[in-house]
């Protein structure tokens, strides 16, 4: 029984998500379908890459990850399948793969599966489904596409580093309204060098201590910690940090380290 995960911006209101799952089950009735998320903001490949990057390592080897973000037909966009670290990925070559992987993927093919014209504007239920089920059944990449040397490159917004300061930004807000920044634990530790710090956000808000877990402060109190994604996170114990602190995607945060 193969595993196919789904990461899309289809939402749950319309029939699109059900059509995708129905198409997969038609070609592979015993497939194990796992929803990673269908709530990616429309066409937001950096948001989708962050979610999938933090989820896929927990799945078994040879899992197939179908990515349905900004995948509508375009003459200038290739559809590709990728093997990376014993996982397979199927999606549009729109830059998401360069955001998803920290290193060069092992094998990439441009899909040469024949497009059914009646699904021209919905390739997810046609080309992507055929590719994903082929791989989930144990098929080879080279049977569904031709090798390509490069993938589309997109650049993430990286933190700006000064002598004793890291300027970062909010890249993700989870269901609990915890606010996740683009400052990694590795970068923080490298610049900190065991010094005290102050985290600034929303002009007058500050945090001066790292927590190990959410319950380390009193209920309703704000904190910062490195969560499961290993990115600096701003939270409120049993509260909604994004709304209560007025933090949104793209907002700037600043960490200053003290002598």
PDB file of C-alpha atoms in Angstrom:
ATOM      1  CA  UNK A   1       0.000   0.000   0.000  1.00  0.00           C
ATOM      2  CA  UNK A   2       1.644   3.217  -1.166  1.00  0.00           C
ATOM      3  CA  UNK A   3       1.407   6.559   0.635  1.00  0.00           C
ATOM      4  CA  UNK A   4       0.592   9.833  -1.130  1.00  0.00           C
ATOM      5  CA  UNK A   5       0.487  13.093   0.816  1.00  0.00           C
ATOM      6  CA  UNK A   6      -1.404  16.148  -0.382  1.00  0.00           C
ATOM      7  CA  UNK A   7      -0.310  19.762   0.029  1.00  0.00           C
ATOM      8  CA  UNK A   8      -2.567  22.192  -1.856  1.00  0.00           C
ATOM      9  CA  UNK A   9      -4.278  25.568  -1.799  1.00  0.00           C
ATOM     10  CA  UNK A  10      -7.646  24.003  -2.720  1.00  0.00           C
ATOM     11  CA  UNK A  11      -9.308  24.646   0.638  1.00  0.00           C
ATOM     12  CA  UNK A  12     -12.282  22.652   1.905  1.00  0.00           C
ATOM     13  CA  UNK A  13     -15.219  24.671   0.591  1.00  0.00           C
ATOM     14  CA  UNK A  14     -15.281  23.576  -3.064  1.00  0.00           C
ATOM     15  CA  UNK A  15     -15.306  20.234  -4.865  1.00  0.00           C
ATOM     16  CA  UNK A  16     -11.679  20.495  -6.041  1.00  0.00           C
ATOM     17  CA  UNK A  17     -10.118  18.607  -3.128  1.00  0.00           C
ATOM     18  CA  UNK A  18     -12.651  15.764  -3.456  1.00  0.00           C
ATOM     19  CA  UNK A  19     -12.055  15.586  -7.213  1.00  0.00           C
ATOM     20  CA  UNK A  20      -8.335  15.209  -6.594  1.00  0.00           C
ATOM     21  CA  UNK A  21      -8.810  12.422  -4.059  1.00  0.00           C
ATOM     22  CA  UNK A  22     -11.360  10.666  -6.248  1.00  0.00           C
ATOM     23  CA  UNK A  23      -8.942  10.703  -9.175  1.00  0.00           C
ATOM     24  CA  UNK A  24      -6.200   9.196  -7.024  1.00  0.00           C
ATOM     25  CA  UNK A  25      -8.484   6.468  -5.676  1.00  0.00           C
ATOM     26  CA  UNK A  26      -9.691   5.626  -9.182  1.00  0.00           C
ATOM     27  CA  UNK A  27      -6.148   4.833 -10.300  1.00  0.00           C
ATOM     28  CA  UNK A  28      -5.018   3.327  -6.995  1.00  0.00           C
ATOM     29  CA  UNK A  29      -7.940   2.169  -4.813  1.00  0.00           C
ATOM     30  CA  UNK A  30      -5.724   0.930  -1.971  1.00  0.00           C
ATOM     31  CA  UNK A  31      -3.578   4.061  -1.700  1.00  0.00           C
ATOM     32  CA  UNK A  32      -3.086   5.613   1.717  1.00  0.00           C
ATOM     33  CA  UNK A  33      -3.927   9.320   1.276  1.00  0.00           C
ATOM     34  CA  UNK A  34      -2.670  11.761   3.904  1.00  0.00           C
ATOM     35  CA  UNK A  35      -3.650  15.429   3.965  1.00  0.00           C
ATOM     36  CA  UNK A  36      -0.768  17.635   5.001  1.00  0.00           C
ATOM     37  CA  UNK A  37      -2.800  20.769   4.341  1.00  0.00           C
ATOM     38  CA  UNK A  38      -5.248  22.212   1.829  1.00  0.00           C
ATOM     39  CA  UNK A  39      -5.262  25.630   3.502  1.00  0.00           C
ATOM     40  CA  UNK A  40      -2.191  27.178   1.892  1.00  0.00           C
ATOM     41  CA  UNK A  41      -2.986  30.779   0.879  1.00  0.00           C
ATOM     42  CA  UNK A  42      -3.653  30.824  -2.865  1.00  0.00           C
ATOM     43  CA  UNK A  43      -0.468  30.537  -4.948  1.00  0.00           C
ATOM     44  CA  UNK A  44       1.771  31.035  -1.895  1.00  0.00           C
ATOM     45  CA  UNK A  45       4.642  28.657  -2.665  1.00  0.00           C
ATOM     46  CA  UNK A  46       6.886  29.837   0.194  1.00  0.00           C
ATOM     47  CA  UNK A  47       4.131  29.094   2.738  1.00  0.00           C
ATOM     48  CA  UNK A  48       3.562  25.649   1.218  1.00  0.00           C
ATOM     49  CA  UNK A  49       7.287  24.901   1.152  1.00  0.00           C
ATOM     50  CA  UNK A  50       7.611  25.744   4.867  1.00  0.00           C
ATOM     51  CA  UNK A  51       4.769  23.398   5.799  1.00  0.00           C
ATOM     52  CA  UNK A  52       5.882  20.486   3.636  1.00  0.00           C
ATOM     53  CA  UNK A  53       9.561  20.878   4.547  1.00  0.00           C
ATOM     54  CA  UNK A  54       8.673  20.435   8.211  1.00  0.00           C
ATOM     55  CA  UNK A  55       6.265  17.548   7.600  1.00  0.00           C
ATOM     56  CA  UNK A  56       7.738  15.207   5.000  1.00  0.00           C
ATOM     57  CA  UNK A  57      10.753  13.899   7.002  1.00  0.00           C
ATOM     58  CA  UNK A  58       8.331  12.183   9.397  1.00  0.00           C
ATOM     59  CA  UNK A  59       6.896   9.978   6.636  1.00  0.00           C
ATOM     60  CA  UNK A  60       8.278   6.570   5.615  1.00  0.00           C
ATOM     61  CA  UNK A  61      10.762   6.242   2.783  1.00  0.00           C
ATOM     62  CA  UNK A  62       9.261   6.163  -0.722  1.00  0.00           C
ATOM     63  CA  UNK A  63       6.287   8.285   0.294  1.00  0.00           C
ATOM     64  CA  UNK A  64       5.026  10.401  -2.629  1.00  0.00           C
ATOM     65  CA  UNK A  65       4.246  14.050  -1.899  1.00  0.00           C
ATOM     66  CA  UNK A  66       1.830  15.650  -4.361  1.00  0.00           C
ATOM     67  CA  UNK A  67       2.045  19.456  -4.371  1.00  0.00           C
ATOM     68  CA  UNK A  68      -0.884  21.391  -5.791  1.00  0.00           C
ATOM     69  CA  UNK A  69       0.208  25.034  -5.508  1.00  0.00           C
ATOM     70  CA  UNK A  70       0.088  27.386  -8.507  1.00  0.00           C
ATOM     71  CA  UNK A  71      -0.209  24.385 -10.790  1.00  0.00           C
ATOM     72  CA  UNK A  72      -2.679  25.633 -13.406  1.00  0.00           C
ATOM     73  CA  UNK A  73      -1.667  25.279 -17.035  1.00  0.00           C
ATOM     74  CA  UNK A  74       1.008  27.637 -18.338  1.00  0.00           C
ATOM     75  CA  UNK A  75       3.149  27.343 -21.446  1.00  0.00           C
ATOM     76  CA  UNK A  76       6.186  28.424 -19.430  1.00  0.00           C
ATOM     77  CA  UNK A  77       5.820  26.075 -16.455  1.00  0.00           C
ATOM     78  CA  UNK A  78       7.080  22.500 -16.446  1.00  0.00           C
ATOM     79  CA  UNK A  79       5.570  19.724 -14.366  1.00  0.00           C
ATOM     80  CA  UNK A  80       8.234  17.676 -12.656  1.00  0.00           C
ATOM     81  CA  UNK A  81       8.776  14.696 -10.394  1.00  0.00           C
ATOM     82  CA  UNK A  82      11.679  14.679  -7.954  1.00  0.00           C
ATOM     83  CA  UNK A  83      13.455  12.103  -5.829  1.00  0.00           C
ATOM     84  CA  UNK A  84      15.133  13.500  -2.727  1.00  0.00           C
ATOM     85  CA  UNK A  85      16.292  11.694   0.399  1.00  0.00           C
ATOM     86  CA  UNK A  86      14.238   8.584  -0.453  1.00  0.00           C
ATOM     87  CA  UNK A  87      11.033  10.579  -0.924  1.00  0.00           C
ATOM     88  CA  UNK A  88       9.239  11.503  -4.145  1.00  0.00           C
ATOM     89  CA  UNK A  89       7.664  14.857  -4.970  1.00  0.00           C
ATOM     90  CA  UNK A  90       5.332  15.809  -7.831  1.00  0.00           C
ATOM     91  CA  UNK A  91       4.446  19.393  -8.664  1.00  0.00           C
ATOM     92  CA  UNK A  92       4.864  22.406 -10.897  1.00  0.00           C
ATOM     93  CA  UNK A  93       8.386  23.710 -11.426  1.00  0.00           C
ATOM     94  CA  UNK A  94       7.433  27.160 -10.150  1.00  0.00           C
ATOM     95  CA  UNK A  95      10.225  27.602  -7.615  1.00  0.00           C
ATOM     96  CA  UNK A  96       8.735  25.628  -4.740  1.00  0.00           C
ATOM     97  CA  UNK A  97      11.330  22.857  -4.959  1.00  0.00           C
ATOM     98  CA  UNK A  98      14.205  25.301  -4.512  1.00  0.00           C
ATOM     99  CA  UNK A  99      12.511  26.493  -1.295  1.00  0.00           C
ATOM    100  CA  UNK A 100      11.725  22.972  -0.138  1.00  0.00           C
ATOM    101  CA  UNK A 101      15.227  21.492  -0.294  1.00  0.00           C
ATOM    102  CA  UNK A 102      18.442  22.706   1.318  1.00  0.00           C
ATOM    103  CA  UNK A 103      20.568  20.840  -1.189  1.00  0.00           C
ATOM    104  CA  UNK A 104      20.345  19.661  -4.786  1.00  0.00           C
ATOM    105  CA  UNK A 105      17.776  16.869  -5.260  1.00  0.00           C
ATOM    106  CA  UNK A 106      19.043  13.474  -6.354  1.00  0.00           C
ATOM    107  CA  UNK A 107      16.953  13.065  -9.492  1.00  0.00           C
ATOM    108  CA  UNK A 108      14.536  15.315 -11.406  1.00  0.00           C
ATOM    109  CA  UNK A 109      12.447  14.548 -14.480  1.00  0.00           C
ATOM    110  CA  UNK A 110      10.113  16.688 -16.527  1.00  0.00           C
ATOM    111  CA  UNK A 111       6.871  14.749 -16.826  1.00  0.00           C
ATOM    112  CA  UNK A 112       6.023  13.648 -20.358  1.00  0.00           C
ATOM    113  CA  UNK A 113       2.634  12.164 -19.484  1.00  0.00           C
ATOM    114  CA  UNK A 114       0.047  12.996 -22.125  1.00  0.00           C
ATOM    115  CA  UNK A 115      -2.315  15.773 -21.026  1.00  0.00           C
ATOM    116  CA  UNK A 116      -6.040  14.995 -21.279  1.00  0.00           C
ATOM    117  CA  UNK A 117      -7.480  18.165 -22.821  1.00  0.00           C
ATOM    118  CA  UNK A 118     -10.653  18.070 -20.729  1.00  0.00           C
ATOM    119  CA  UNK A 119      -8.447  18.553 -17.641  1.00  0.00           C
ATOM    120  CA  UNK A 120      -6.269  21.245 -19.229  1.00  0.00           C
ATOM    121  CA  UNK A 121      -7.071  23.755 -16.471  1.00  0.00           C
ATOM    122  CA  UNK A 122      -6.897  21.192 -13.672  1.00  0.00           C
ATOM    123  CA  UNK A 123      -3.691  19.175 -14.213  1.00  0.00           C
ATOM    124  CA  UNK A 124      -3.778  18.081 -10.565  1.00  0.00           C
ATOM    125  CA  UNK A 125      -6.438  15.452 -11.351  1.00  0.00           C
ATOM    126  CA  UNK A 126      -4.714  14.299 -14.534  1.00  0.00           C
ATOM    127  CA  UNK A 127      -0.932  14.551 -14.988  1.00  0.00           C
ATOM    128  CA  UNK A 128      -0.113  14.913 -11.285  1.00  0.00           C
ATOM    129  CA  UNK A 129      -2.378  12.036 -10.269  1.00  0.00           C
ATOM    130  CA  UNK A 130      -0.941   9.713 -12.935  1.00  0.00           C
ATOM    131  CA  UNK A 131       2.617  10.550 -11.889  1.00  0.00           C
ATOM    132  CA  UNK A 132       1.961  10.225  -8.152  1.00  0.00           C
ATOM    133  CA  UNK A 133       0.181   6.860  -8.403  1.00  0.00           C
ATOM    134  CA  UNK A 134       2.867   5.521 -10.763  1.00  0.00           C
ATOM    135  CA  UNK A 135       5.536   6.309  -8.162  1.00  0.00           C
ATOM    136  CA  UNK A 136       3.406   5.099  -5.219  1.00  0.00           C
ATOM    137  CA  UNK A 137       3.121   1.726  -6.977  1.00  0.00           C
ATOM    138  CA  UNK A 138       6.907   1.485  -7.143  1.00  0.00           C
ATOM    139  CA  UNK A 139       7.353   2.810 -10.691  1.00  0.00           C
ATOM    140  CA  UNK A 140      10.535   4.524 -11.849  1.00  0.00           C
ATOM    141  CA  UNK A 141      10.975   8.248 -12.414  1.00  0.00           C
ATOM    142  CA  UNK A 142      12.518   7.710 -15.833  1.00  0.00           C
ATOM    143  CA  UNK A 143       9.368   5.914 -17.035  1.00  0.00           C
ATOM    144  CA  UNK A 144       7.279   9.101 -16.712  1.00  0.00           C
ATOM    145  CA  UNK A 145       9.691  11.832 -17.684  1.00  0.00           C
ATOM    146  CA  UNK A 146      13.001  12.982 -19.084  1.00  0.00           C
ATOM    147  CA  UNK A 147      15.890  14.086 -16.849  1.00  0.00           C
ATOM    148  CA  UNK A 148      16.388  17.808 -16.320  1.00  0.00           C
ATOM    149  CA  UNK A 149      19.519  19.435 -14.941  1.00  0.00           C
ATOM    150  CA  UNK A 150      17.994  22.445 -13.189  1.00  0.00           C
ATOM    151  CA  UNK A 151      14.855  23.482 -11.381  1.00  0.00           C
ATOM    152  CA  UNK A 152      13.286  26.934 -11.134  1.00  0.00           C
ATOM    153  CA  UNK A 153      14.954  28.997  -8.439  1.00  0.00           C
ATOM    154  CA  UNK A 154      13.212  31.258  -5.950  1.00  0.00           C
ATOM    155  CA  UNK A 155      14.839  33.124  -3.094  1.00  0.00           C
ATOM    156  CA  UNK A 156      13.500  33.133   0.443  1.00  0.00           C
ATOM    157  CA  UNK A 157      13.641  36.326   2.437  1.00  0.00           C
ATOM    158  CA  UNK A 158      16.636  35.713   4.697  1.00  0.00           C
ATOM    159  CA  UNK A 159      17.371  37.458   7.995  1.00  0.00           C
ATOM    160  CA  UNK A 160      19.702  40.448   7.863  1.00  0.00           C
ATOM    161  CA  UNK A 161      22.717  40.087  10.147  1.00  0.00           C
ATOM    162  CA  UNK A 162      24.570  43.044  11.618  1.00  0.00           C
ATOM    163  CA  UNK A 163      27.297  42.967  14.266  1.00  0.00           C
ATOM    164  CA  UNK A 164      25.072  42.205  17.276  1.00  0.00           C
ATOM    165  CA  UNK A 165      21.635  42.206  15.637  1.00  0.00           C
ATOM    166  CA  UNK A 166      19.488  39.797  13.637  1.00  0.00           C
ATOM    167  CA  UNK A 167      16.596  41.351  11.722  1.00  0.00           C
ATOM    168  CA  UNK A 168      14.076  38.704  10.690  1.00  0.00           C
ATOM    169  CA  UNK A 169      10.444  38.470   9.645  1.00  0.00           C
ATOM    170  CA  UNK A 170       7.307  36.429  10.283  1.00  0.00           C
ATOM    171  CA  UNK A 171       7.031  33.582   7.759  1.00  0.00           C
ATOM    172  CA  UNK A 172       4.265  31.412   9.223  1.00  0.00           C
ATOM    173  CA  UNK A 173       1.370  31.567  11.688  1.00  0.00           C
ATOM    174  CA  UNK A 174       0.034  28.200  12.814  1.00  0.00           C
ATOM    175  CA  UNK A 175      -3.457  27.108  13.874  1.00  0.00           C
ATOM    176  CA  UNK A 176      -2.749  28.101  17.488  1.00  0.00           C
ATOM    177  CA  UNK A 177      -1.722  31.597  16.280  1.00  0.00           C
ATOM    178  CA  UNK A 178       1.894  30.969  17.255  1.00  0.00           C
ATOM    179  CA  UNK A 179       4.128  33.266  15.212  1.00  0.00           C
ATOM    180  CA  UNK A 180       7.105  31.625  13.466  1.00  0.00           C
ATOM    181  CA  UNK A 181       9.984  33.689  12.118  1.00  0.00           C
ATOM    182  CA  UNK A 182      12.708  33.003   9.577  1.00  0.00           C
ATOM    183  CA  UNK A 183      15.405  33.056  12.290  1.00  0.00           C
ATOM    184  CA  UNK A 184      16.735  29.532  12.739  1.00  0.00           C
ATOM    185  CA  UNK A 185      18.172  28.094  15.935  1.00  0.00           C
ATOM    186  CA  UNK A 186      21.494  27.570  14.170  1.00  0.00           C
ATOM    187  CA  UNK A 187      21.734  31.237  13.160  1.00  0.00           C
ATOM    188  CA  UNK A 188      20.577  32.490  16.573  1.00  0.00           C
ATOM    189  CA  UNK A 189      23.174  30.378  18.415  1.00  0.00           C
ATOM    190  CA  UNK A 190      25.931  31.391  16.024  1.00  0.00           C
ATOM    191  CA  UNK A 191      25.373  35.119  16.582  1.00  0.00           C
ATOM    192  CA  UNK A 192      24.413  34.899  20.257  1.00  0.00           C
ATOM    193  CA  UNK A 193      27.641  33.329  21.559  1.00  0.00           C
ATOM    194  CA  UNK A 194      26.027  32.726  24.959  1.00  0.00           C
ATOM    195  CA  UNK A 195      25.104  36.403  25.414  1.00  0.00           C
ATOM    196  CA  UNK A 196      21.869  37.841  26.769  1.00  0.00           C
ATOM    197  CA  UNK A 197      19.420  39.170  24.207  1.00  0.00           C
ATOM    198  CA  UNK A 198      16.290  41.224  23.687  1.00  0.00           C
ATOM    199  CA  UNK A 199      13.710  40.280  21.075  1.00  0.00           C
ATOM    200  CA  UNK A 200      11.841  43.349  19.770  1.00  0.00           C
ATOM    201  CA  UNK A 201       8.583  43.357  17.822  1.00  0.00           C
ATOM    202  CA  UNK A 202       5.598  45.668  17.336  1.00  0.00           C
ATOM    203  CA  UNK A 203       7.661  48.696  18.480  1.00  0.00           C
ATOM    204  CA  UNK A 204       7.258  48.342  22.233  1.00  0.00           C
ATOM    205  CA  UNK A 205       6.968  44.570  22.748  1.00  0.00           C
ATOM    206  CA  UNK A 206      10.038  42.712  24.022  1.00  0.00           C
ATOM    207  CA  UNK A 207      11.079  39.254  25.255  1.00  0.00           C
ATOM    208  CA  UNK A 208      14.420  38.681  26.964  1.00  0.00           C
ATOM    209  CA  UNK A 209      14.483  34.956  27.682  1.00  0.00           C
ATOM    210  CA  UNK A 210      14.212  31.754  25.667  1.00  0.00           C
ATOM    211  CA  UNK A 211      11.749  29.153  26.912  1.00  0.00           C
ATOM    212  CA  UNK A 212      12.004  25.400  26.461  1.00  0.00           C
ATOM    213  CA  UNK A 213       8.242  24.831  26.335  1.00  0.00           C
ATOM    214  CA  UNK A 214       4.984  26.818  26.217  1.00  0.00           C
ATOM    215  CA  UNK A 215       3.999  26.159  29.847  1.00  0.00           C
ATOM    216  CA  UNK A 216       7.213  27.646  31.197  1.00  0.00           C
ATOM    217  CA  UNK A 217       5.421  30.982  31.697  1.00  0.00           C
ATOM    218  CA  UNK A 218       2.089  31.776  33.290  1.00  0.00           C
ATOM    219  CA  UNK A 219      -1.073  31.415  31.197  1.00  0.00           C
ATOM    220  CA  UNK A 220      -1.572  34.521  29.085  1.00  0.00           C
ATOM    221  CA  UNK A 221       2.121  35.490  29.201  1.00  0.00           C
ATOM    222  CA  UNK A 222       4.197  35.845  26.045  1.00  0.00           C
ATOM    223  CA  UNK A 223       7.324  33.811  25.377  1.00  0.00           C
ATOM    224  CA  UNK A 224       9.754  32.865  22.643  1.00  0.00           C
ATOM    225  CA  UNK A 225      11.228  29.459  21.933  1.00  0.00           C
ATOM    226  CA  UNK A 226      12.550  27.241  19.179  1.00  0.00           C
ATOM    227  CA  UNK A 227       9.692  24.937  18.255  1.00  0.00           C
ATOM    228  CA  UNK A 228       9.584  21.755  16.222  1.00  0.00           C
ATOM    229  CA  UNK A 229      10.569  23.655  13.064  1.00  0.00           C
ATOM    230  CA  UNK A 230      13.779  24.937  14.747  1.00  0.00           C
ATOM    231  CA  UNK A 231      12.727  28.501  13.916  1.00  0.00           C
ATOM    232  CA  UNK A 232      12.350  31.244  16.512  1.00  0.00           C
ATOM    233  CA  UNK A 233       8.717  31.350  17.557  1.00  0.00           C
ATOM    234  CA  UNK A 234       6.695  33.944  19.469  1.00  0.00           C
ATOM    235  CA  UNK A 235       3.778  32.537  21.446  1.00  0.00           C
ATOM    236  CA  UNK A 236       1.405  33.153  24.333  1.00  0.00           C
ATOM    237  CA  UNK A 237       0.819  30.318  26.772  1.00  0.00           C
ATOM    238  CA  UNK A 238      -2.729  29.153  25.993  1.00  0.00           C
ATOM    239  CA  UNK A 239      -3.340  32.340  24.020  1.00  0.00           C
ATOM    240  CA  UNK A 240      -3.372  33.522  20.418  1.00  0.00           C
ATOM    241  CA  UNK A 241      -0.121  35.401  19.926  1.00  0.00           C
ATOM    242  CA  UNK A 242      -0.754  36.617  16.399  1.00  0.00           C
ATOM    243  CA  UNK A 243      -4.015  38.353  17.250  1.00  0.00           C
ATOM    244  CA  UNK A 244      -3.169  39.526  20.758  1.00  0.00           C
ATOM    245  CA  UNK A 245       0.255  40.851  19.801  1.00  0.00           C
ATOM    246  CA  UNK A 246      -0.808  42.157  16.382  1.00  0.00           C
ATOM    247  CA  UNK A 247       1.731  40.128  14.416  1.00  0.00           C
ATOM    248  CA  UNK A 248       1.153  39.192  10.778  1.00  0.00           C
ATOM    249  CA  UNK A 249       2.985  37.508   7.912  1.00  0.00           C
ATOM    250  CA  UNK A 250       5.895  39.662   6.793  1.00  0.00           C
ATOM    251  CA  UNK A 251       6.158  41.697  10.002  1.00  0.00           C
ATOM    252  CA  UNK A 252       9.686  42.503  11.141  1.00  0.00           C
ATOM    253  CA  UNK A 253      11.253  41.191  14.346  1.00  0.00           C
ATOM    254  CA  UNK A 254      14.665  42.152  15.742  1.00  0.00           C
ATOM    255  CA  UNK A 255      17.029  40.344  18.103  1.00  0.00           C
ATOM    256  CA  UNK A 256      19.746  42.412  19.791  1.00  0.00           C
ATOM    257  CA  UNK A 257      22.540  40.674  21.683  1.00  0.00           C
ATOM    258  CA  UNK A 258      24.139  42.409  24.656  1.00  0.00           C
ATOM    259  CA  UNK A 259      27.836  42.474  25.594  1.00  0.00           C
TER     260      UNK A 259
END
